[in-house]
Short mmCIF file of C-alpha atoms and ligand atoms in Angstrom, two decimals:
data_model
loop_
_atom_site.label_atom_id
_atom_site.label_comp_id
_atom_site.label_asym_id
_atom_site.label_seq_id
_atom_site.Cartn_x
_atom_site.Cartn_y
_atom_site.Cartn_z
CA MET A 1 121.26 88.24 127.22
CA ALA A 2 117.75 89.60 126.54
CA GLY A 3 117.18 90.86 123.00
CA ARG A 4 120.24 89.12 121.58
CA LEU A 5 119.75 86.90 118.58
CA SER A 6 119.63 83.25 119.61
CA PHE A 7 121.05 80.57 117.31
CA ALA A 8 119.32 77.67 119.08
CA ASN A 9 116.69 75.81 117.11
CA ILE A 10 116.69 78.10 114.10
CA THR A 11 116.63 77.70 110.35
CA ALA A 12 118.86 80.14 108.53
CA LEU A 13 119.54 81.40 105.06
CA ALA A 14 123.23 80.62 104.59
CA PRO A 15 125.75 83.25 103.47
CA MET A 16 126.05 83.24 99.70
CA VAL A 17 128.12 85.65 97.61
CA ARG A 18 125.87 87.57 95.20
CA VAL A 19 122.78 85.65 96.29
CA GLY A 20 122.49 86.90 99.88
CA THR A 21 121.65 90.53 99.10
CA LEU A 22 118.69 92.38 100.64
CA PRO A 23 115.83 91.15 98.37
CA MET A 24 116.76 87.49 98.91
CA ARG A 25 117.12 87.96 102.65
CA LEU A 26 113.71 89.64 102.97
CA LEU A 27 112.11 86.96 100.86
CA ALA A 28 113.65 84.20 102.98
CA LEU A 29 112.28 85.92 106.10
CA ASP A 30 108.81 86.16 104.50
CA TYR A 31 108.86 82.43 103.86
CA GLY A 32 109.87 81.53 107.41
CA ALA A 33 113.67 81.68 107.79
CA ASP A 34 114.51 82.69 111.36
CA VAL A 35 117.90 84.17 110.60
CA VAL A 36 119.44 85.47 107.35
CA TYR A 37 123.15 85.78 106.61
CA CYS A 38 124.40 88.35 104.16
CA GLU A 39 126.89 87.45 101.46
CA GLU A 40 130.51 87.36 102.62
CA LEU A 41 131.96 90.88 102.59
CA ILE A 42 135.70 91.36 102.69
CA ASP A 43 137.02 93.38 105.64
CA MET A 44 139.47 95.32 103.45
CA LYS A 45 136.60 96.70 101.32
CA MET A 46 134.25 97.27 104.22
CA VAL A 47 136.64 99.40 106.28
CA GLN A 48 136.64 101.92 103.48
CA CYS A 49 132.87 102.23 103.50
CA HIS A 50 130.82 104.92 105.12
CA ARG A 51 127.39 104.45 106.59
CA VAL A 52 124.57 106.31 104.87
CA GLU A 53 120.95 106.45 105.93
CA ASN A 54 119.16 106.26 102.61
CA GLU A 55 115.97 108.24 103.26
CA VAL A 56 114.46 107.44 99.90
CA LEU A 57 114.77 103.66 100.14
CA GLN A 58 114.52 103.68 103.94
CA THR A 59 117.65 101.56 104.15
CA VAL A 60 121.05 101.85 105.71
CA ASP A 61 123.77 101.61 103.08
CA PHE A 62 127.47 100.99 103.49
CA VAL A 63 129.00 102.78 100.57
CA ALA A 64 132.50 102.35 99.15
CA PRO A 65 134.62 105.34 98.09
CA ASP A 66 133.65 104.64 94.45
CA GLU A 67 129.97 105.06 95.54
CA ARG A 68 129.18 101.33 95.22
CA VAL A 69 126.78 100.07 97.87
CA MET A 70 128.61 97.14 99.45
CA PHE A 71 125.95 96.27 102.02
CA ARG A 72 122.33 97.46 102.15
CA THR A 73 120.06 96.62 105.05
CA CYS A 74 116.77 97.84 106.51
CA ALA A 75 114.84 97.93 109.79
CA ARG A 76 112.76 94.88 108.88
CA GLU A 77 115.77 92.55 109.13
CA LYS A 78 117.72 94.37 111.84
CA ARG A 79 117.14 91.69 114.49
CA LYS A 80 117.60 88.79 112.06
CA VAL A 81 120.50 89.62 109.80
CA VAL A 82 123.97 88.24 110.40
CA PHE A 83 126.82 90.17 108.86
CA GLN A 84 129.39 87.71 107.48
CA MET A 85 132.88 88.95 106.82
CA GLY A 86 136.02 87.56 105.24
CA THR A 87 139.02 88.50 107.35
CA ALA A 88 142.47 87.42 108.42
CA ASP A 89 143.13 90.39 110.66
CA PRO A 90 141.66 90.83 114.17
CA GLU A 91 141.97 94.64 114.24
CA ARG A 92 140.39 95.13 110.84
CA ALA A 93 137.66 92.63 111.68
CA LEU A 94 136.82 94.66 114.76
CA SER A 95 136.73 97.94 112.81
CA VAL A 96 134.24 96.42 110.37
CA ALA A 97 132.14 94.87 113.14
CA ARG A 98 131.91 98.25 114.87
CA LEU A 99 130.99 99.96 111.63
CA VAL A 100 127.90 97.74 111.18
CA GLU A 101 127.19 97.03 114.83
CA LYS A 102 124.15 99.30 115.12
CA ASP A 103 122.43 97.85 112.07
CA VAL A 104 122.77 94.06 112.29
CA ALA A 105 121.94 91.29 114.75
CA ALA A 106 125.23 89.35 114.80
CA ILE A 107 128.69 89.12 113.27
CA ASP A 108 130.00 85.99 111.55
CA VAL A 109 133.46 85.12 110.27
CA ASN A 110 133.80 82.95 107.18
CA MET A 111 136.30 80.15 107.81
CA GLY A 112 135.20 77.80 105.07
CA CYS A 113 135.60 79.45 101.69
CA PRO A 114 138.04 77.35 99.66
CA LYS A 115 138.31 79.80 96.74
CA GLU A 116 141.78 81.14 95.99
CA TYR A 117 140.76 84.78 96.29
CA SER A 118 139.91 84.07 99.91
CA THR A 119 142.63 81.65 100.92
CA LYS A 120 145.55 83.51 99.36
CA GLY A 121 144.86 86.43 101.72
CA GLY A 122 144.80 83.99 104.67
CA MET A 123 140.99 84.24 104.87
CA GLY A 124 138.21 81.64 104.57
CA ALA A 125 139.35 78.01 104.69
CA ALA A 126 143.00 79.14 105.11
CA LEU A 127 142.09 79.99 108.70
CA LEU A 128 141.30 76.31 109.41
CA SER A 129 145.04 75.57 109.46
CA ASP A 130 145.80 78.60 111.67
CA PRO A 131 143.82 78.10 114.90
CA ASP A 132 145.84 80.80 116.68
CA LYS A 133 144.58 83.32 114.14
CA ILE A 134 141.03 82.01 114.52
CA GLU A 135 141.31 82.48 118.27
CA ALA A 136 142.76 85.98 117.93
CA ILE A 137 140.02 87.15 115.54
CA LEU A 138 137.12 85.69 117.48
CA THR A 139 138.43 86.83 120.89
CA LYS A 140 138.89 90.36 119.55
CA LEU A 141 135.35 90.41 118.15
CA VAL A 142 133.67 88.88 121.18
CA GLY A 143 135.40 91.39 123.46
CA GLY A 144 134.90 94.36 121.16
CA VAL A 145 131.26 94.34 120.10
CA SER A 146 128.01 94.00 121.98
CA LEU A 147 126.53 91.59 119.40
CA PRO A 148 126.73 87.79 119.30
CA VAL A 149 129.70 86.56 117.25
CA THR A 150 129.67 83.31 115.28
CA CYS A 151 131.83 81.56 112.74
CA LYS A 152 131.30 79.15 109.88
CA ILE A 153 133.84 76.36 109.40
CA ARG A 154 134.35 73.33 107.22
CA ILE A 155 135.35 69.99 108.68
CA LEU A 156 139.01 68.83 108.92
CA PRO A 157 140.21 65.45 107.57
CA SER A 158 140.34 63.97 111.08
CA LEU A 159 137.23 63.86 113.22
CA ASP A 160 139.31 64.44 116.39
CA ASP A 161 140.96 67.53 114.89
CA THR A 162 137.55 68.87 113.90
CA VAL A 163 136.23 68.44 117.43
CA THR A 164 139.39 69.94 118.99
CA LEU A 165 139.09 73.00 116.75
CA ALA A 166 135.39 73.44 117.59
CA ARG A 167 136.16 73.25 121.32
CA ARG A 168 138.88 75.87 120.95
CA ILE A 169 136.44 78.10 119.04
CA GLU A 170 133.81 77.65 121.74
CA LYS A 171 136.26 78.91 124.37
CA THR A 172 136.52 82.30 122.61
CA GLY A 173 132.96 83.02 123.71
CA VAL A 174 131.20 82.76 120.33
CA ALA A 175 127.42 82.32 120.37
CA ALA A 176 127.30 79.46 117.84
CA ILE A 177 129.32 77.55 115.24
CA ALA A 178 128.03 76.77 111.77
CA VAL A 179 129.58 73.59 110.38
CA HIS A 180 129.58 72.93 106.65
CA GLY A 181 130.04 69.14 106.64
CA ARG A 182 132.60 68.99 103.85
CA LEU A 183 136.40 69.14 103.67
CA LYS A 184 137.85 72.20 102.05
CA GLU A 185 138.99 70.01 99.12
CA GLU A 186 135.48 68.60 98.60
CA ARG A 187 133.12 70.04 96.03
CA PRO A 188 129.44 70.88 96.56
CA ARG A 189 128.39 67.65 94.77
CA HIS A 190 130.11 65.43 97.32
CA PRO A 191 127.96 63.95 100.08
CA VAL A 192 127.80 65.87 103.33
CA HIS A 193 129.42 64.29 106.44
CA CYS A 194 126.60 64.40 108.96
CA ASP A 195 128.67 62.29 111.37
CA TYR A 196 131.34 65.01 111.69
CA ILE A 197 128.72 67.68 112.31
CA GLY A 198 127.15 65.38 114.93
CA ALA A 199 130.50 64.86 116.68
CA VAL A 200 130.99 68.61 116.96
CA ALA A 201 127.41 69.12 118.17
CA ARG A 202 127.95 66.59 120.95
CA ALA A 203 131.34 68.03 121.93
CA VAL A 204 130.33 71.68 122.49
CA SER A 205 127.56 73.26 124.49
CA ILE A 206 126.82 76.22 122.19
CA PRO A 207 124.36 75.75 119.29
CA VAL A 208 125.78 74.06 116.22
CA ILE A 209 124.23 75.00 112.89
CA ALA A 210 124.36 72.12 110.43
CA ASN A 211 125.08 73.00 106.84
CA GLY A 212 125.70 71.18 103.57
CA GLY A 213 122.46 69.25 103.10
CA SER A 214 120.94 71.06 100.11
CA LEU A 215 121.93 68.71 97.33
CA ASP A 216 120.66 65.34 98.46
CA LEU A 217 118.92 65.82 101.82
CA VAL A 218 116.81 68.98 101.93
CA LYS A 219 114.09 69.53 99.37
CA CYS A 220 111.30 70.93 101.55
CA HIS A 221 110.61 72.10 105.09
CA ASP A 222 110.11 68.58 106.52
CA ASP A 223 113.58 67.59 105.31
CA ILE A 224 115.09 70.36 107.41
CA ARG A 225 114.10 68.53 110.59
CA ALA A 226 115.45 65.22 109.25
CA PHE A 227 118.80 66.83 108.37
CA LYS A 228 118.99 68.45 111.79
CA GLU A 229 118.35 65.12 113.48
CA ALA A 230 120.88 63.32 111.29
CA CYS A 231 123.48 65.84 112.48
CA ALA A 232 122.27 65.96 116.13
CA ALA A 233 122.49 69.72 115.62
CA SER A 234 120.53 72.53 117.21
CA SER A 235 119.93 74.37 113.96
CA VAL A 236 120.16 74.21 110.18
CA MET A 237 121.49 76.57 107.56
CA LEU A 238 120.47 76.28 103.89
CA ALA A 239 122.35 77.67 100.92
CA ARG A 240 121.58 76.10 97.55
CA ALA A 241 118.10 74.79 98.44
CA ALA A 242 117.16 78.40 99.32
CA MET A 243 118.93 79.85 96.29
CA TRP A 244 116.94 77.54 93.99
CA ASN A 245 113.68 78.26 95.74
CA PRO A 246 113.62 80.49 98.84
CA SER A 247 110.15 79.24 99.73
CA VAL A 248 111.86 76.05 100.94
CA PHE A 249 111.57 77.74 104.38
CA ARG A 250 107.76 77.55 104.23
CA ARG A 251 106.22 75.11 106.67
CA ALA A 252 103.25 74.62 104.31
CA GLY A 253 105.57 73.53 101.50
CA PRO A 254 107.34 75.35 98.68
CA LEU A 255 105.48 77.69 96.32
CA PRO A 256 105.51 77.61 92.51
CA LEU A 257 108.77 79.11 91.33
CA HIS A 258 107.15 81.72 89.13
CA ASP A 259 105.35 83.23 92.15
CA VAL A 260 108.59 83.21 94.13
CA MET A 261 110.55 84.92 91.35
CA THR A 262 107.81 87.56 91.05
CA GLN A 263 108.03 88.32 94.76
CA TYR A 264 111.80 88.44 94.53
CA LEU A 265 111.65 90.97 91.72
CA LYS A 266 109.20 93.16 93.64
CA TYR A 267 111.68 93.39 96.51
CA ALA A 268 114.50 94.00 94.06
CA LEU A 269 112.61 96.95 92.55
CA ARG A 270 111.50 98.33 95.91
CA TYR A 271 115.07 98.32 97.23
CA ASP A 272 116.69 99.42 93.98
CA ASN A 273 118.79 96.26 93.81
CA HIS A 274 121.42 96.32 91.09
CA ALA A 275 119.80 94.79 87.99
CA PHE A 276 122.75 92.47 87.33
CA ASN A 277 122.54 91.12 90.85
CA SER A 278 118.78 90.50 90.50
CA LYS A 279 119.36 88.86 87.15
CA TYR A 280 121.97 86.53 88.66
CA CYS A 281 119.59 85.46 91.44
CA LEU A 282 116.69 84.93 89.05
CA CYS A 283 118.93 82.79 86.81
CA GLN A 284 119.87 80.65 89.84
CA MET A 285 116.16 80.10 90.52
CA LEU A 286 115.43 79.31 86.87
CA ARG A 287 118.17 76.62 86.94
CA ASP A 288 117.48 74.18 84.09
CA LYS A 289 114.83 76.58 82.71
CA VAL A 290 117.41 79.24 82.09
CA GLU A 291 117.26 78.44 78.36
CA SER A 292 113.46 78.75 78.27
CA LEU A 293 111.81 81.80 76.66
CA LEU A 294 111.57 83.48 80.05
CA GLY A 295 115.14 82.52 80.89
CA LYS A 296 116.41 84.04 77.67
CA ARG A 297 114.58 87.32 78.34
CA VAL A 298 116.00 87.43 81.85
CA GLN A 299 119.50 86.77 80.55
CA ALA A 300 119.12 89.50 77.93
CA ALA A 301 117.78 92.12 80.38
CA GLN A 302 120.12 95.05 80.93
CA ASN A 303 118.13 96.92 83.57
CA ASN A 304 115.27 96.62 86.05
CA ARG A 305 112.69 97.74 83.49
CA GLU A 306 113.60 94.90 81.13
CA LEU A 307 113.60 92.39 83.98
CA SER A 308 110.15 93.61 85.00
CA GLU A 309 108.88 93.29 81.44
CA ALA A 310 110.10 89.69 81.27
CA TYR A 311 107.84 88.86 84.23
CA GLY A 312 104.92 91.05 83.11
CA LEU A 313 105.57 93.40 86.02
CA ASP A 314 105.68 96.59 83.93
CA ASP A 315 103.00 98.20 86.12
CA VAL A 316 104.81 97.32 89.33
CA PHE A 317 107.98 98.80 87.88
CA GLU A 318 106.22 102.07 87.01
CA GLU A 319 104.44 102.27 90.38
CA THR A 320 107.63 101.60 92.33
CA GLN A 321 109.57 104.18 90.33
CA ALA A 322 106.78 106.74 90.89
CA GLU A 323 106.74 106.01 94.64
CA LEU A 324 110.49 106.38 94.95
CA GLU A 325 110.46 109.56 92.88
CA ALA A 326 107.68 111.01 95.05
CA ARG A 327 109.75 110.27 98.13
CA ARG A 328 112.84 111.79 96.54
CA HIS A 329 110.84 114.90 95.74
CA ALA A 330 109.43 115.14 99.27
CA LEU A 331 112.93 114.85 100.68
CA ARG A 332 114.10 117.73 98.53
CA SER A 333 111.33 120.05 99.72
CA PRO A 334 111.93 122.63 102.46
CA GLU A 335 109.13 121.14 104.59
CA TRP A 336 111.12 117.97 104.92
CA ARG A 337 114.34 119.75 105.67
CA ARG A 338 112.84 121.32 108.72
CA GLY A 339 112.39 117.74 109.94
CA ASP A 340 116.07 116.85 109.33
CA VAL A 341 117.34 114.77 112.20
CA VAL A 342 119.85 116.59 114.34
CA ALA A 343 121.63 114.46 116.88
CA MET A 344 123.86 115.90 119.58
CA ASP A 345 127.34 114.46 119.90
CA GLY A 346 128.51 116.18 123.08
CA ASP A 347 128.14 119.86 122.29
CA VAL A 348 128.19 119.30 118.53
CA ALA A 349 124.97 119.20 116.47
CA THR A 350 125.34 116.43 113.88
CA MET A 351 123.48 115.10 110.85
CA ALA A 352 124.37 112.19 108.60
CA LEU A 353 124.92 113.77 105.22
CA LYS A 354 127.47 113.99 102.45
CA PHE A 355 128.21 117.08 100.41
CA GLN A 356 126.76 116.58 96.90
CA ARG A 357 128.58 119.05 94.67
CA ARG A 358 126.20 118.52 91.74
CA GLN A 359 123.23 119.78 93.79
CA TYR A 360 124.66 123.32 93.78
CA PRO A 361 125.07 125.72 90.92
CA PRO A 362 128.60 126.44 89.74
CA GLN A 363 130.53 128.83 91.97
CA LEU A 364 128.02 128.60 94.78
CA THR A 365 128.70 126.60 97.91
CA PRO A 366 127.08 126.11 101.30
CA LYS A 367 130.19 127.68 102.88
CA MET A 368 129.48 130.87 100.95
CA PHE A 369 125.90 130.91 102.16
CA LEU A 370 126.98 130.38 105.74
CA LEU A 371 129.56 133.12 105.54
CA GLU A 372 127.01 135.47 104.03
CA TRP A 373 124.48 134.62 106.73
CA SER A 374 127.02 135.22 109.50
CA ARG A 375 127.87 138.56 107.94
CA ARG A 376 124.22 139.62 108.03
CA GLN A 377 123.81 138.37 111.58
CA LYS A 378 126.91 140.33 112.49
CA THR A 379 128.38 137.26 114.17
CA ALA A 380 131.99 136.16 113.82
CA GLN A 381 133.06 134.49 110.58
CA PRO A 382 132.51 130.66 110.70
CA THR A 383 135.63 128.71 111.64
CA TYR A 384 136.36 125.18 110.45
CA HIS A 385 138.31 122.53 112.28
CA THR A 386 139.10 119.45 110.20
CA VAL A 387 140.49 116.06 111.23
CA GLN A 388 141.69 113.14 109.13
CA ARG A 389 141.41 109.52 110.23
CA ALA A 390 144.20 107.00 109.66
CA GLN A 391 142.32 103.95 108.35
CA ASP A 392 141.13 105.46 105.06
CA ARG A 393 142.47 109.03 105.23
CA ALA A 394 138.93 110.44 105.20
CA PHE A 395 138.13 113.92 106.55
CA GLN A 396 135.58 115.28 108.97
CA SER A 397 135.09 118.95 109.69
CA THR A 398 133.39 120.85 112.51
CA VAL A 399 132.23 124.38 111.92
CA THR A 400 131.76 126.86 114.75
CA VAL A 401 129.14 129.54 114.19
CA ASP A 402 127.98 131.89 116.86
CA ARG A 403 129.83 129.76 119.43
CA LYS A 404 127.83 126.63 118.43
CA LYS A 405 129.36 123.63 116.66
CA TYR A 406 128.04 121.61 113.70
CA ARG A 407 129.37 118.61 111.81
CA SER A 408 128.31 115.74 109.56
CA SER A 409 128.73 112.27 111.06
CA LEU A 410 129.79 111.00 107.61
CA TRP A 411 133.40 111.29 106.51
CA GLU A 412 134.43 112.86 103.22
CA LYS A 413 137.21 112.12 100.79
CA SER A 414 138.61 115.66 100.84
CA LYS A 415 139.05 118.48 103.36
CA LYS A 416 137.08 120.80 101.07
CA PHE A 417 134.07 118.49 100.95
CA ALA A 418 134.23 117.88 104.72
CA GLU A 419 134.02 121.65 105.33
CA GLN A 420 131.13 122.00 102.91
CA ALA A 421 129.28 119.10 104.61
CA SER A 422 129.63 120.77 108.01
CA ALA A 423 128.36 124.04 106.52
CA VAL A 424 125.30 122.18 105.15
CA VAL A 425 124.60 120.71 108.59
CA CYS A 426 124.76 124.16 110.15
CA LEU A 427 122.52 125.73 107.51
CA ARG A 428 119.95 122.96 107.74
CA ALA A 429 120.00 122.91 111.54
CA LEU A 430 119.34 126.65 111.55
CA GLY A 431 116.78 126.44 108.74
CA ILE A 432 118.77 128.74 106.44
CA PRO A 433 118.61 128.30 102.65
CA GLU A 434 121.76 126.58 101.47
CA GLY A 435 121.61 127.43 97.78
CA ARG A 436 120.77 124.03 96.32
CA GLU A 437 119.33 123.86 92.80
CA GLY A 438 115.56 123.42 93.01
CA GLU A 439 115.45 124.72 96.56
CA GLU A 440 112.74 127.28 97.23
CA ASN A 441 114.59 130.60 97.14
CA GLY A 442 117.65 128.53 96.37
CA GLY A 443 120.48 128.29 93.90
CA ARG A 444 120.90 131.01 91.33
CA GLN A 445 118.07 133.08 92.81
CA GLN A 446 119.93 133.23 96.13
CA LYS A 447 123.13 134.10 94.38
CA ARG A 448 121.49 137.05 92.67
CA LYS A 449 120.01 138.16 96.00
CA MET A 450 123.40 137.92 97.66
CA GLU A 451 124.92 140.04 94.89
CA ASP A 452 122.09 142.62 95.11
CA ASP A 453 122.47 142.76 98.89
CA ARG A 454 126.19 143.18 98.56
CA ASP A 455 125.68 146.07 96.15
CA SER A 456 123.24 147.79 98.48
CA ASP A 457 125.52 147.13 101.47
CA GLU A 458 128.29 148.77 99.53
CA GLU A 459 126.03 151.75 98.87
CA LYS A 460 125.22 152.04 102.57
CA ARG A 461 128.87 151.67 103.51
CA LYS A 462 129.87 154.50 101.19
CA LYS A 463 127.14 156.65 102.70
CA ARG A 464 128.26 155.86 106.25
CA MET A 465 131.85 156.57 105.36
CA SER A 466 130.87 159.89 103.97
CA ASP A 467 128.86 160.51 107.15
CA GLY A 468 132.04 159.89 109.09
CA ASP A 469 130.59 156.74 110.73
CA ARG A 470 133.91 154.89 110.50
CA GLU A 471 133.46 152.84 113.68
CA SER A 472 130.62 150.62 112.35
CA ASP A 473 132.72 149.77 109.33
CA LYS A 474 134.60 147.28 111.53
CA ASN A 475 131.48 145.08 111.58
CA VAL A 476 131.44 144.58 107.82
CA GLU A 477 132.78 141.09 107.18
CA PRO A 478 134.97 140.44 104.14
CA THR A 479 133.16 139.58 100.91
CA LEU A 480 132.52 136.02 99.91
CA HIS A 481 135.61 133.91 99.46
CA ALA A 482 134.62 130.44 100.71
C1 FNR B 1 128.23 79.76 98.96
N1 FNR B 1 128.82 79.49 100.21
C2 FNR B 1 129.31 80.52 100.98
N2 FNR B 1 129.73 80.29 102.25
C3 FNR B 1 130.11 81.31 103.06
O1 FNR B 1 130.46 81.09 104.21
N3 FNR B 1 130.11 82.59 102.58
C4 FNR B 1 129.72 82.89 101.31
O2 FNR B 1 129.68 84.06 100.92
C5 FNR B 1 129.35 81.83 100.46
N4 FNR B 1 128.97 82.04 99.15
C6 FNR B 1 128.32 81.08 98.44
C7 FNR B 1 127.73 81.39 97.21
C8 FNR B 1 127.01 80.42 96.53
C9 FNR B 1 126.33 80.79 95.26
C10 FNR B 1 126.90 79.13 97.07
C11 FNR B 1 126.11 78.07 96.36
C12 FNR B 1 127.51 78.81 98.25
C13 FNR B 1 128.72 78.14 100.80
C14 FNR B 1 127.35 77.95 101.43
O3 FNR B 1 127.09 78.87 102.46
C15 FNR B 1 127.21 76.54 102.00
O4 FNR B 1 128.18 76.34 102.97
C16 FNR B 1 127.31 75.46 100.94
O5 FNR B 1 126.62 75.80 99.76
C17 FNR B 1 126.74 74.15 101.47
O6 FNR B 1 125.40 74.33 101.90
P1 FNR B 1 124.15 73.81 101.02
O7 FNR B 1 124.24 74.47 99.69
O8 FNR B 1 124.33 72.33 100.87
O9 FNR B 1 122.94 74.17 101.80
#
């Protein structure tokens, strides 16, 4: 299908836990990788995440309930990034695939991880001995998402069994199979079985992606072709060779490691990568030089500033921080808010935002502002309708104001927060101050104004009452209680 990611004749960055985060993926693309896999992400954790458009970093983040970013991606890699998940459950796999569907190019299922944390939950290499489960997961995914679906397996002890499994996988409608040419009991130092990969490649008609050649076969770009030919495969996937030096994807040959690490760190700063993750990746690149002076400074670094200092990138660190701060500031300003993206979901105006309690002064909430605004407009009091979803018990609220509906597309952990988020959407959509700290005419200043107005309303009311104008009193809404 046009526009779908093709796995034929490609070179890919393999999925690697901790290594395959955004800076490494972008770097691999810069150096010539055609496709980049993210690190394996476990379905159980991903289903709890919500999708956040991070306007400051210009990324899409999938954020866990404890606010940890589990998966960060950006427009640059949208057509190249494969989301790899660990799963043993077709329904959950599909929920996760749908959650990320808009932001990635393909979905992959890990069927090769031999680590206990994977296999004891029936995931990773445990799936290799449960072909019915493999079939159920892949069929569900292929039928349930519009993206190509792939899987990554290890070989089985018998060549015939390996081929039979690959044929069964092909029948589910997957777009490609990645084959790591080792048994699940074999360690990364053992030689890769190119003959098994070759047998699979000859037996199926979808692209086979050969994997496992980093240690002894692939040192530079030319070796990629040789490995591919040795496996009679359509494509190649590199893990360790790319982890040690991502410029292995360069046709013109690898670059000096120091330059590569510098580029890596620039991406890490630009995308606010967690310092410990960046440190881990830099240590993998340093390899035997990890005990050098530079290596020791990297190991000792506790944050991005210290990592930058180790590489003499102090200026880049300061510049990047200043740029991000400037963007944060611009996003806080009222001018930007007028440009807030409102999308219609049926008759409901939506925005993707979460309620940030700390942005508002104590005892002031967007709901109060909305109620106060409605009172002045002499429209009916806002009404909130809240729903809770089963998978993670999160809440989403829709507020009706003046017969129009508003809601946030992001789910909240409590009913209270969901209502506040919908109130923020309404206030922003209508361009009404919402009382945030730092907002022009916002926060405490607004509160004082609301109190002053209330006092003068009370004065007027008393006057009207004394004038005998009791009828108009019906229009006075109750005082703030949101
Ligand atoms: C891996 N591997 C791996 N495989 C996978 O399917 N999902 C994952 O998240 C990971 N994580 C991971 C982390 C690290 C640090 C390494 C070194 C490896 C396995 C990897 O994708 C690949 O199958 C093997 O490393 C063999 O390929 P190479 O290294 O010979 O190219």
